[in-house]
Short mmCIF file of C-alpha atoms and ligand atoms in Angstrom, two decimals:
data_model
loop_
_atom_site.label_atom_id
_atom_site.label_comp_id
_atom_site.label_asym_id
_atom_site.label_seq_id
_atom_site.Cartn_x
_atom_site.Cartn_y
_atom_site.Cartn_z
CA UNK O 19 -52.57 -111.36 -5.38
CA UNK O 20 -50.51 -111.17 -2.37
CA UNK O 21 -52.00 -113.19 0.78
CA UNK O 22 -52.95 -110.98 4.23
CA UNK O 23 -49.61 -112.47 5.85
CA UNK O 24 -47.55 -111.47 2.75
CA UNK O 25 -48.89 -108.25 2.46
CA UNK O 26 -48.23 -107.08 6.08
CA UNK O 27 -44.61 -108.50 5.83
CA UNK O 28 -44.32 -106.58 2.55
CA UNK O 29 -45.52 -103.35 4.68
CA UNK O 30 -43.45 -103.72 7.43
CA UNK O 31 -40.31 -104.37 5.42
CA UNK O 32 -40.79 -101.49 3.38
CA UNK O 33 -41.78 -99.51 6.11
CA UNK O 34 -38.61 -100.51 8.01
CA UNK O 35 -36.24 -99.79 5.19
CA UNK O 36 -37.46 -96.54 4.17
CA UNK O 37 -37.12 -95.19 7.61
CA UNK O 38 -33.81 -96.80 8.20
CA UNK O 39 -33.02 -94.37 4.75
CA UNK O 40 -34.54 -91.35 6.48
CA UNK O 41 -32.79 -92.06 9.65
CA UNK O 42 -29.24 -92.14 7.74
CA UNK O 43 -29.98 -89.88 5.17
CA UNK O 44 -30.83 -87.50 8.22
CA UNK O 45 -27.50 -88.19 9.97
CA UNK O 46 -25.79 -87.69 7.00
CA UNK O 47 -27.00 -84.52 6.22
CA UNK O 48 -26.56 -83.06 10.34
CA UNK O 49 -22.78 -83.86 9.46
CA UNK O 50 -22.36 -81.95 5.83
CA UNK O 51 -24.33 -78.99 8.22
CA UNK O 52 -20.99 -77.63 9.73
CA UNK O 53 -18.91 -77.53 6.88
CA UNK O 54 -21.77 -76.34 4.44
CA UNK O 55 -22.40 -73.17 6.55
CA UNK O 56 -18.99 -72.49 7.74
CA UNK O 57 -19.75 -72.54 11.43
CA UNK O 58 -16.22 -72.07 12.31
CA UNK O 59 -16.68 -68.49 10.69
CA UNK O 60 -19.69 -67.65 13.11
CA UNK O 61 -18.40 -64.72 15.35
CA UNK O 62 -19.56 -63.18 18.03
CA UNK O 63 -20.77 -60.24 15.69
CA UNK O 64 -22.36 -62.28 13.43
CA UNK O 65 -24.71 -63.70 16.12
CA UNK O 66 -25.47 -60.72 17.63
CA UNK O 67 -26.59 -59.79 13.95
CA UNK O 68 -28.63 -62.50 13.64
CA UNK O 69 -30.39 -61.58 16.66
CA UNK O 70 -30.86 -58.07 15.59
CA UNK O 71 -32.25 -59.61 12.35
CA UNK O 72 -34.95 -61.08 14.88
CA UNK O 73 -35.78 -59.20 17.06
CA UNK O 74 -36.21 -56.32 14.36
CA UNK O 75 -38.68 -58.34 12.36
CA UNK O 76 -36.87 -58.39 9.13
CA UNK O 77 -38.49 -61.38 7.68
CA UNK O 78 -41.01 -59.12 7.73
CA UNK O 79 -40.17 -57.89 4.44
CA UNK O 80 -37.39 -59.73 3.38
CA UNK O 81 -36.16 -63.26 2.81
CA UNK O 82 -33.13 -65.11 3.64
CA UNK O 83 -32.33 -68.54 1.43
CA UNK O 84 -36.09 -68.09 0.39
CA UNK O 85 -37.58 -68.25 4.19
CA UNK O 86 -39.73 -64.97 4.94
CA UNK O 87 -41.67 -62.26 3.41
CA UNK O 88 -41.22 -61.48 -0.71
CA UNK O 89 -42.00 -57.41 -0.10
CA UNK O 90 -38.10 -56.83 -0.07
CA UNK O 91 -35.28 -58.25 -1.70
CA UNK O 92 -33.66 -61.78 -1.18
CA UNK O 93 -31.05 -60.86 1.31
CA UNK O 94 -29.22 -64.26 1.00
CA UNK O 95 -26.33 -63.04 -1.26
CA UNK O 96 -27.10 -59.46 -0.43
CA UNK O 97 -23.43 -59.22 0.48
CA UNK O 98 -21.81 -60.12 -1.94
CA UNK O 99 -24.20 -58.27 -4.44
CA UNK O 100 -23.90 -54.79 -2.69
CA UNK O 101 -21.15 -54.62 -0.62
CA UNK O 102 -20.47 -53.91 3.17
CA UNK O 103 -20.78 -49.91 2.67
CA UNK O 104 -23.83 -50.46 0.79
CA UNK O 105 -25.55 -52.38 3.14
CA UNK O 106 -24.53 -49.54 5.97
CA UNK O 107 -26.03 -46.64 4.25
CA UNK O 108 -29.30 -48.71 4.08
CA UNK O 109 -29.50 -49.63 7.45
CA UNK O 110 -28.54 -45.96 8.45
CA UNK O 111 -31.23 -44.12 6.49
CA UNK O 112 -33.00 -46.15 3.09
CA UNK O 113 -35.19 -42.85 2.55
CA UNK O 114 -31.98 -40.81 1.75
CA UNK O 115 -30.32 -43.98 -0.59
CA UNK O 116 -34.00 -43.68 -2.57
CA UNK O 117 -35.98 -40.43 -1.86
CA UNK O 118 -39.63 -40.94 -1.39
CA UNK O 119 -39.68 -44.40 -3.67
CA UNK O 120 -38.68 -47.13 -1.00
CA UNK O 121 -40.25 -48.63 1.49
CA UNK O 122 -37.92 -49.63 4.45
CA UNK O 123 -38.14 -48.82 7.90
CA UNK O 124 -35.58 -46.37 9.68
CA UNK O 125 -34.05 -48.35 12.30
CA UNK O 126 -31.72 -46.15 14.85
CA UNK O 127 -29.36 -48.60 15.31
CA UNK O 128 -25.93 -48.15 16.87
CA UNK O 129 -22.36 -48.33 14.50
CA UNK O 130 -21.84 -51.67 16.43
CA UNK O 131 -25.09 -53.00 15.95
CA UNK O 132 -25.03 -51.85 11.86
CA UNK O 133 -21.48 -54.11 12.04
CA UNK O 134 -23.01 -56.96 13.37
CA UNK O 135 -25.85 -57.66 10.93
CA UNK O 136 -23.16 -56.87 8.21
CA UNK O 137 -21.38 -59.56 10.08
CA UNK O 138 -24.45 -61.88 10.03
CA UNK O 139 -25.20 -60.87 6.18
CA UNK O 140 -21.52 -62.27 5.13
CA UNK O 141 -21.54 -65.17 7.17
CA UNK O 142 -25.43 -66.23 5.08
CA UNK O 143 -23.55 -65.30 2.12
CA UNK O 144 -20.72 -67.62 2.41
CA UNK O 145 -23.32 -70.50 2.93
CA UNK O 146 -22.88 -73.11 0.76
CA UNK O 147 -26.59 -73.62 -0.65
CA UNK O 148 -25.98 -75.66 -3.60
CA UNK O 149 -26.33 -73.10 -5.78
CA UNK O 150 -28.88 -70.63 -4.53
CA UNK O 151 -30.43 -68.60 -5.46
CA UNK O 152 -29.86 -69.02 -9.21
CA UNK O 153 -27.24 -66.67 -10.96
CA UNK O 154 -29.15 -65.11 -14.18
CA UNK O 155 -27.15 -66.67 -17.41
CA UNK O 156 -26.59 -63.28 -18.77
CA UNK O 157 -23.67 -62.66 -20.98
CA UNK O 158 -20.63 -61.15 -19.44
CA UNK O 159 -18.73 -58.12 -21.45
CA UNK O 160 -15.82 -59.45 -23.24
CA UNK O 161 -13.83 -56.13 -22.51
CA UNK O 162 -11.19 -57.45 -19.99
CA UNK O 163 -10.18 -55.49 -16.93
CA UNK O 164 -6.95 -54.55 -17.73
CA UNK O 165 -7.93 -52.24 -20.45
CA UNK O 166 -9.33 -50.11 -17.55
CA UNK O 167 -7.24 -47.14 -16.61
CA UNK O 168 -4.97 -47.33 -13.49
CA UNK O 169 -5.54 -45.95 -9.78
CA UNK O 170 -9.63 -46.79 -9.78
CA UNK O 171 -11.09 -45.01 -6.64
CA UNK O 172 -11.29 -47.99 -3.81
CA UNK O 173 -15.26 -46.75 -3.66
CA UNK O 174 -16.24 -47.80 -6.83
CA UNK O 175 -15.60 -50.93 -6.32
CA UNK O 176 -16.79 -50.91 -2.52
CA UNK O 177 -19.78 -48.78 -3.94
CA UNK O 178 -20.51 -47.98 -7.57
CA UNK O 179 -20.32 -51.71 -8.69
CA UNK O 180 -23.30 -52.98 -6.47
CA UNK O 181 -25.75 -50.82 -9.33
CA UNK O 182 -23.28 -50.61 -12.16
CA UNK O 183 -20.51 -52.73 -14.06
CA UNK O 184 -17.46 -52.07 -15.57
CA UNK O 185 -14.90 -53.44 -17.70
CA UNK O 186 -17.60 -56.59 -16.97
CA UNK O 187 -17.14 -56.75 -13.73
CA UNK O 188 -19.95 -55.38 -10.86
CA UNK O 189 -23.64 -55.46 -11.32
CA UNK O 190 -24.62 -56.83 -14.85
CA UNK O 191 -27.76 -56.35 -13.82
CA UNK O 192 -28.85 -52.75 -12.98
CA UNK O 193 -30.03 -50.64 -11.83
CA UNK O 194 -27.52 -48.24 -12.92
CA UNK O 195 -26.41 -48.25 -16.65
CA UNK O 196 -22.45 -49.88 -17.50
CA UNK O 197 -20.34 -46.85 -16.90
CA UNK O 198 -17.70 -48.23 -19.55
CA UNK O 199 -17.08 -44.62 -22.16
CA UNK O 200 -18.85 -42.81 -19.69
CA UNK O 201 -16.13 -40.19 -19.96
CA UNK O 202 -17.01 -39.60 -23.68
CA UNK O 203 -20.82 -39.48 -23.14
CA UNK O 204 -20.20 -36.98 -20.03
CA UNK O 205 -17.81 -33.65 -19.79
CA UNK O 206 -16.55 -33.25 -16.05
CA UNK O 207 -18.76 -30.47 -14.92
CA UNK O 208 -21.74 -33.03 -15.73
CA UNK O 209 -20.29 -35.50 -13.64
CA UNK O 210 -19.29 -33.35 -11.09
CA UNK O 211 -22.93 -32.01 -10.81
CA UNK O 212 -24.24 -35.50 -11.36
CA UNK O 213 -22.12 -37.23 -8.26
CA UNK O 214 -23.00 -34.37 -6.11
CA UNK O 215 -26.26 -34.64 -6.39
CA UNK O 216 -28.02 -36.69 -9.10
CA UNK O 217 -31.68 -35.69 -8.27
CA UNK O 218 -30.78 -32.30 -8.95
CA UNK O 219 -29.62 -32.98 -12.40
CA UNK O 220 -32.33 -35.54 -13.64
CA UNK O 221 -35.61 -35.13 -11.04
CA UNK O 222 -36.93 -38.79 -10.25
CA UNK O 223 -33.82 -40.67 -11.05
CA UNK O 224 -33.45 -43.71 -9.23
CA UNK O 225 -29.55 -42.85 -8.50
CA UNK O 226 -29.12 -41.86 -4.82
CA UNK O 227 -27.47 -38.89 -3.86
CA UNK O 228 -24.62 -41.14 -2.06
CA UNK O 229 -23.22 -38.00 -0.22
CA UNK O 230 -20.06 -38.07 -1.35
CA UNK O 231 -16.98 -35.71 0.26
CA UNK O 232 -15.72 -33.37 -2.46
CA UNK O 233 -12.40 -35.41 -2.54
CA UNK O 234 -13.92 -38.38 -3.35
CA UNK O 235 -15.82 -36.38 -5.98
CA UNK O 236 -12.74 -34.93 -7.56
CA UNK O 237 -11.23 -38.65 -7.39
CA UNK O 238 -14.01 -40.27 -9.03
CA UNK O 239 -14.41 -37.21 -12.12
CA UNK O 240 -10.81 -37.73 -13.22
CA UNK O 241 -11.09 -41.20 -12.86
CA UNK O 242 -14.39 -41.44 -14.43
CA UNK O 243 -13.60 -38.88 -17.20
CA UNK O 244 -10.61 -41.34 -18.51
CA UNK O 245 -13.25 -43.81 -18.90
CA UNK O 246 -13.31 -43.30 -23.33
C1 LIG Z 4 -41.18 -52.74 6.03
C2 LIG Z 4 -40.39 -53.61 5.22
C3 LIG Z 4 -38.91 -53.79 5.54
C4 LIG Z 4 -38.32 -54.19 6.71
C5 LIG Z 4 -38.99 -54.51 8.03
C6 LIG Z 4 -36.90 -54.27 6.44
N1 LIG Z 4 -36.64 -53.94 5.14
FE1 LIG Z 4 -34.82 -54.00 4.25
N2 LIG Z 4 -35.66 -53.32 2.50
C7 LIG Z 4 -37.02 -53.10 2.30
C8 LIG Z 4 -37.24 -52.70 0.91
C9 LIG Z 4 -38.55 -52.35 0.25
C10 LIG Z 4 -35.96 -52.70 0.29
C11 LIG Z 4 -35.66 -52.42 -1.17
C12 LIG Z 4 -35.01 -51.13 -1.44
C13 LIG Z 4 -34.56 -51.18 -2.85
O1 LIG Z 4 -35.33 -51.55 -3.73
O2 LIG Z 4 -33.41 -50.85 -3.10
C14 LIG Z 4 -34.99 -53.09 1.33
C15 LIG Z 4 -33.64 -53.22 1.09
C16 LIG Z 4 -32.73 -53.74 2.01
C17 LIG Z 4 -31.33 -53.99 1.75
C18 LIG Z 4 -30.64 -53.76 0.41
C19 LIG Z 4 -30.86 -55.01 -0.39
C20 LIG Z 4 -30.43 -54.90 -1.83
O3 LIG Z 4 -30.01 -55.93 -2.39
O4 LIG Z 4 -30.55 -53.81 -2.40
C21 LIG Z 4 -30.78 -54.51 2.88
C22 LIG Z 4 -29.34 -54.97 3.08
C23 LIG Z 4 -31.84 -54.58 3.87
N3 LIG Z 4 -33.00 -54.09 3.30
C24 LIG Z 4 -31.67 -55.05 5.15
C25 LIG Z 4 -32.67 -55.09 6.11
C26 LIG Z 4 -32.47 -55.52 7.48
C27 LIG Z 4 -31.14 -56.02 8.03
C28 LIG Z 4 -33.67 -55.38 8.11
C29 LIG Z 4 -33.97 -55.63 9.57
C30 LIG Z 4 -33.14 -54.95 10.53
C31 LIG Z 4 -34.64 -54.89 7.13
N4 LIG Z 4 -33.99 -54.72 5.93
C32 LIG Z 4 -35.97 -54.66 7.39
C33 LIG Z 4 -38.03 -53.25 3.24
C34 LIG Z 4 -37.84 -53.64 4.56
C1 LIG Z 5 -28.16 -47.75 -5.64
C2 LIG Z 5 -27.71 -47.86 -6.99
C3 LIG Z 5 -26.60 -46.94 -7.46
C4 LIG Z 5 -25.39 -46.69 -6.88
C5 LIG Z 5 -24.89 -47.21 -5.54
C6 LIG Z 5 -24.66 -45.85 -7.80
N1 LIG Z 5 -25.41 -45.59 -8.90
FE1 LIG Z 5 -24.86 -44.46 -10.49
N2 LIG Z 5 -26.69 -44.74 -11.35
C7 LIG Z 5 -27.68 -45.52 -10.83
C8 LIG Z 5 -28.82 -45.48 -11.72
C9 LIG Z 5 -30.15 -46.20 -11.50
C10 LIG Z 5 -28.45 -44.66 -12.82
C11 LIG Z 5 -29.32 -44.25 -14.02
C12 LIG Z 5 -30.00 -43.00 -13.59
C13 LIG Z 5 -30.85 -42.34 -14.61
O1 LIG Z 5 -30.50 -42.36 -15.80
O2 LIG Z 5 -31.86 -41.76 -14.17
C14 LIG Z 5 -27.10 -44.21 -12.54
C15 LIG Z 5 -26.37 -43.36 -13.39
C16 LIG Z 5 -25.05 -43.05 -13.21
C17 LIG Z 5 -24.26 -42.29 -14.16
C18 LIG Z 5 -24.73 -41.79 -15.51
C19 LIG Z 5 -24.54 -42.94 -16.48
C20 LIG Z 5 -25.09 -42.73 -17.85
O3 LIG Z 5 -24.59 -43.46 -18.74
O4 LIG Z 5 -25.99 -41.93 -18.02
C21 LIG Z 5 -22.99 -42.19 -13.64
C22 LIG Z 5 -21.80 -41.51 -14.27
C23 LIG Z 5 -23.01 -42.86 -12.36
N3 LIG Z 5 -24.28 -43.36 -12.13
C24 LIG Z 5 -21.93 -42.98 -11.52
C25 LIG Z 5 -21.95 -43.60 -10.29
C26 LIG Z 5 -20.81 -43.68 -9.40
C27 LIG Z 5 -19.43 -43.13 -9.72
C28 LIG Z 5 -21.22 -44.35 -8.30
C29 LIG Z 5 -20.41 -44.66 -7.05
C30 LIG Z 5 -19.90 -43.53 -6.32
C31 LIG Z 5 -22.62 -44.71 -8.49
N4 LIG Z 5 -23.02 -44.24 -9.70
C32 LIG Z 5 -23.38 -45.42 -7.57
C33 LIG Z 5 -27.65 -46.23 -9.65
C34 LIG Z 5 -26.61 -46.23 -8.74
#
């Protein structure tokens, strides 16, 4: 049995050196915070972004490094997942990416403002979080990259690859299918008809009709049509 006087001096001590391991622990953490989130990358446009992402409630919905609402996807990595172009169309008009399925608001904002919150999504992106969120441990195609024909259309990697993969590279997980020997499953026209307007081919598919030029069209049928 410890005595009254022993027992407070056992108190105090421990309550003095567990707060002394707070206090530095603390400190030590306020000075990893720079480096960790890259502050010297935070521009202009990337605050302004962050304010949009305020003052347009979209916590709301969503979450960023788990902190908000769990309606809409984690928007942490967002990014790097879907691309800038990606993250544009949303933010221009979601009911046209997903007809009639999703559930995002319509915001009118300006090209500058649409740039900033891009801005803002990179620079949460490039946080260093320890290794959030979790990557799922799926198993990567063994099919390198090089066995992929030449002169791939810039957009399917700015585009395609935030639903699909290919050669084992892009989305592993959905929500498109792998378009590896897509060009033996498809003939051209089907393609053609499919990229210009996918609901139109297969009612209810969850492919958007990505509005695509016709020379971007052309580009990605030949390209996709080598795919064997
Ligand atoms: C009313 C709820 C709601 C609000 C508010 C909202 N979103 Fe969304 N958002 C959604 C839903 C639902 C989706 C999922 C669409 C899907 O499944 O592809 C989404 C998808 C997205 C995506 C694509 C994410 C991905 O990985 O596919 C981005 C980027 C995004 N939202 C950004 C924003 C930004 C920036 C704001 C604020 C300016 C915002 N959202 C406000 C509901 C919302
Ligand atoms: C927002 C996600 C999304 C984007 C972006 C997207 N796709 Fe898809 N794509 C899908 C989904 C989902 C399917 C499956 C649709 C179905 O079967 O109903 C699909 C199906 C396809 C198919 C048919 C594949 C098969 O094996 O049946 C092709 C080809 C295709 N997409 C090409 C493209 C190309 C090229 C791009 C870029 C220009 C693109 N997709 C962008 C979601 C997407």
């Amino acid at each position: 049995m410890l005595s009254k006087k022993s027992a407070r001096t056992f108190f105090i001590a421990g309550t003095v050196i567990t707060f002394g391991c707070f206090i530095v622990l603390t400190i030590d953490t306020f000075k990893k915070i720079p480096a960790q989130t890259n502050q010297h990358n935070l521009s202009e446009s990337a605050i302004r972004g962050k304010h949009l992402f305020d003052q347009n409630n979209c916590m709301g919905c969503h979450t960023i490094m788990g902190e908000g609402a769990y309606y809409a996807p984690e928007l942490t990595k967002t990014y790097e997942k879907r691309g800038a172009k990606f993250i544009e169309m949303m933010l221009t008009d979601p009911e046209k990416m997903f007809p009639g399925k999703r559930k995002m608001v319509k915001y009118n904002f300006t090209a500058q403002e649409k740039q900033d919150l891009i801005a803002f999504l990179k620079w949460v992106g490039e946080i260093d979080l320890n290794g959030f969120p979790p990557k799922p441990d799926l198993q990567v195609s063994q099919q390198s990259v090089s066995n992929l024909p030449g002169n791939q259309p810039s957009i399917i990697q700015d585009m395609c690859m935030s639903c699909h993969s290919l050669g084992g590279q892009g989305s592993q997980e959905g929500p498109g299918p792998a378009l590896d020997g897509v060009g033996s499953k498809y003939g051209v026209e089907y393609l053609r008809r499919w990229l210009s307007n996918p609901e139109e081919v297969k009612p209810g598919t969850e492919m958007p009709n990505l509005e695509l030029d016709k020379e971007t069209i052309d580009e990605l049928v030949s390209y996709l049509s080598k795919l064997k």
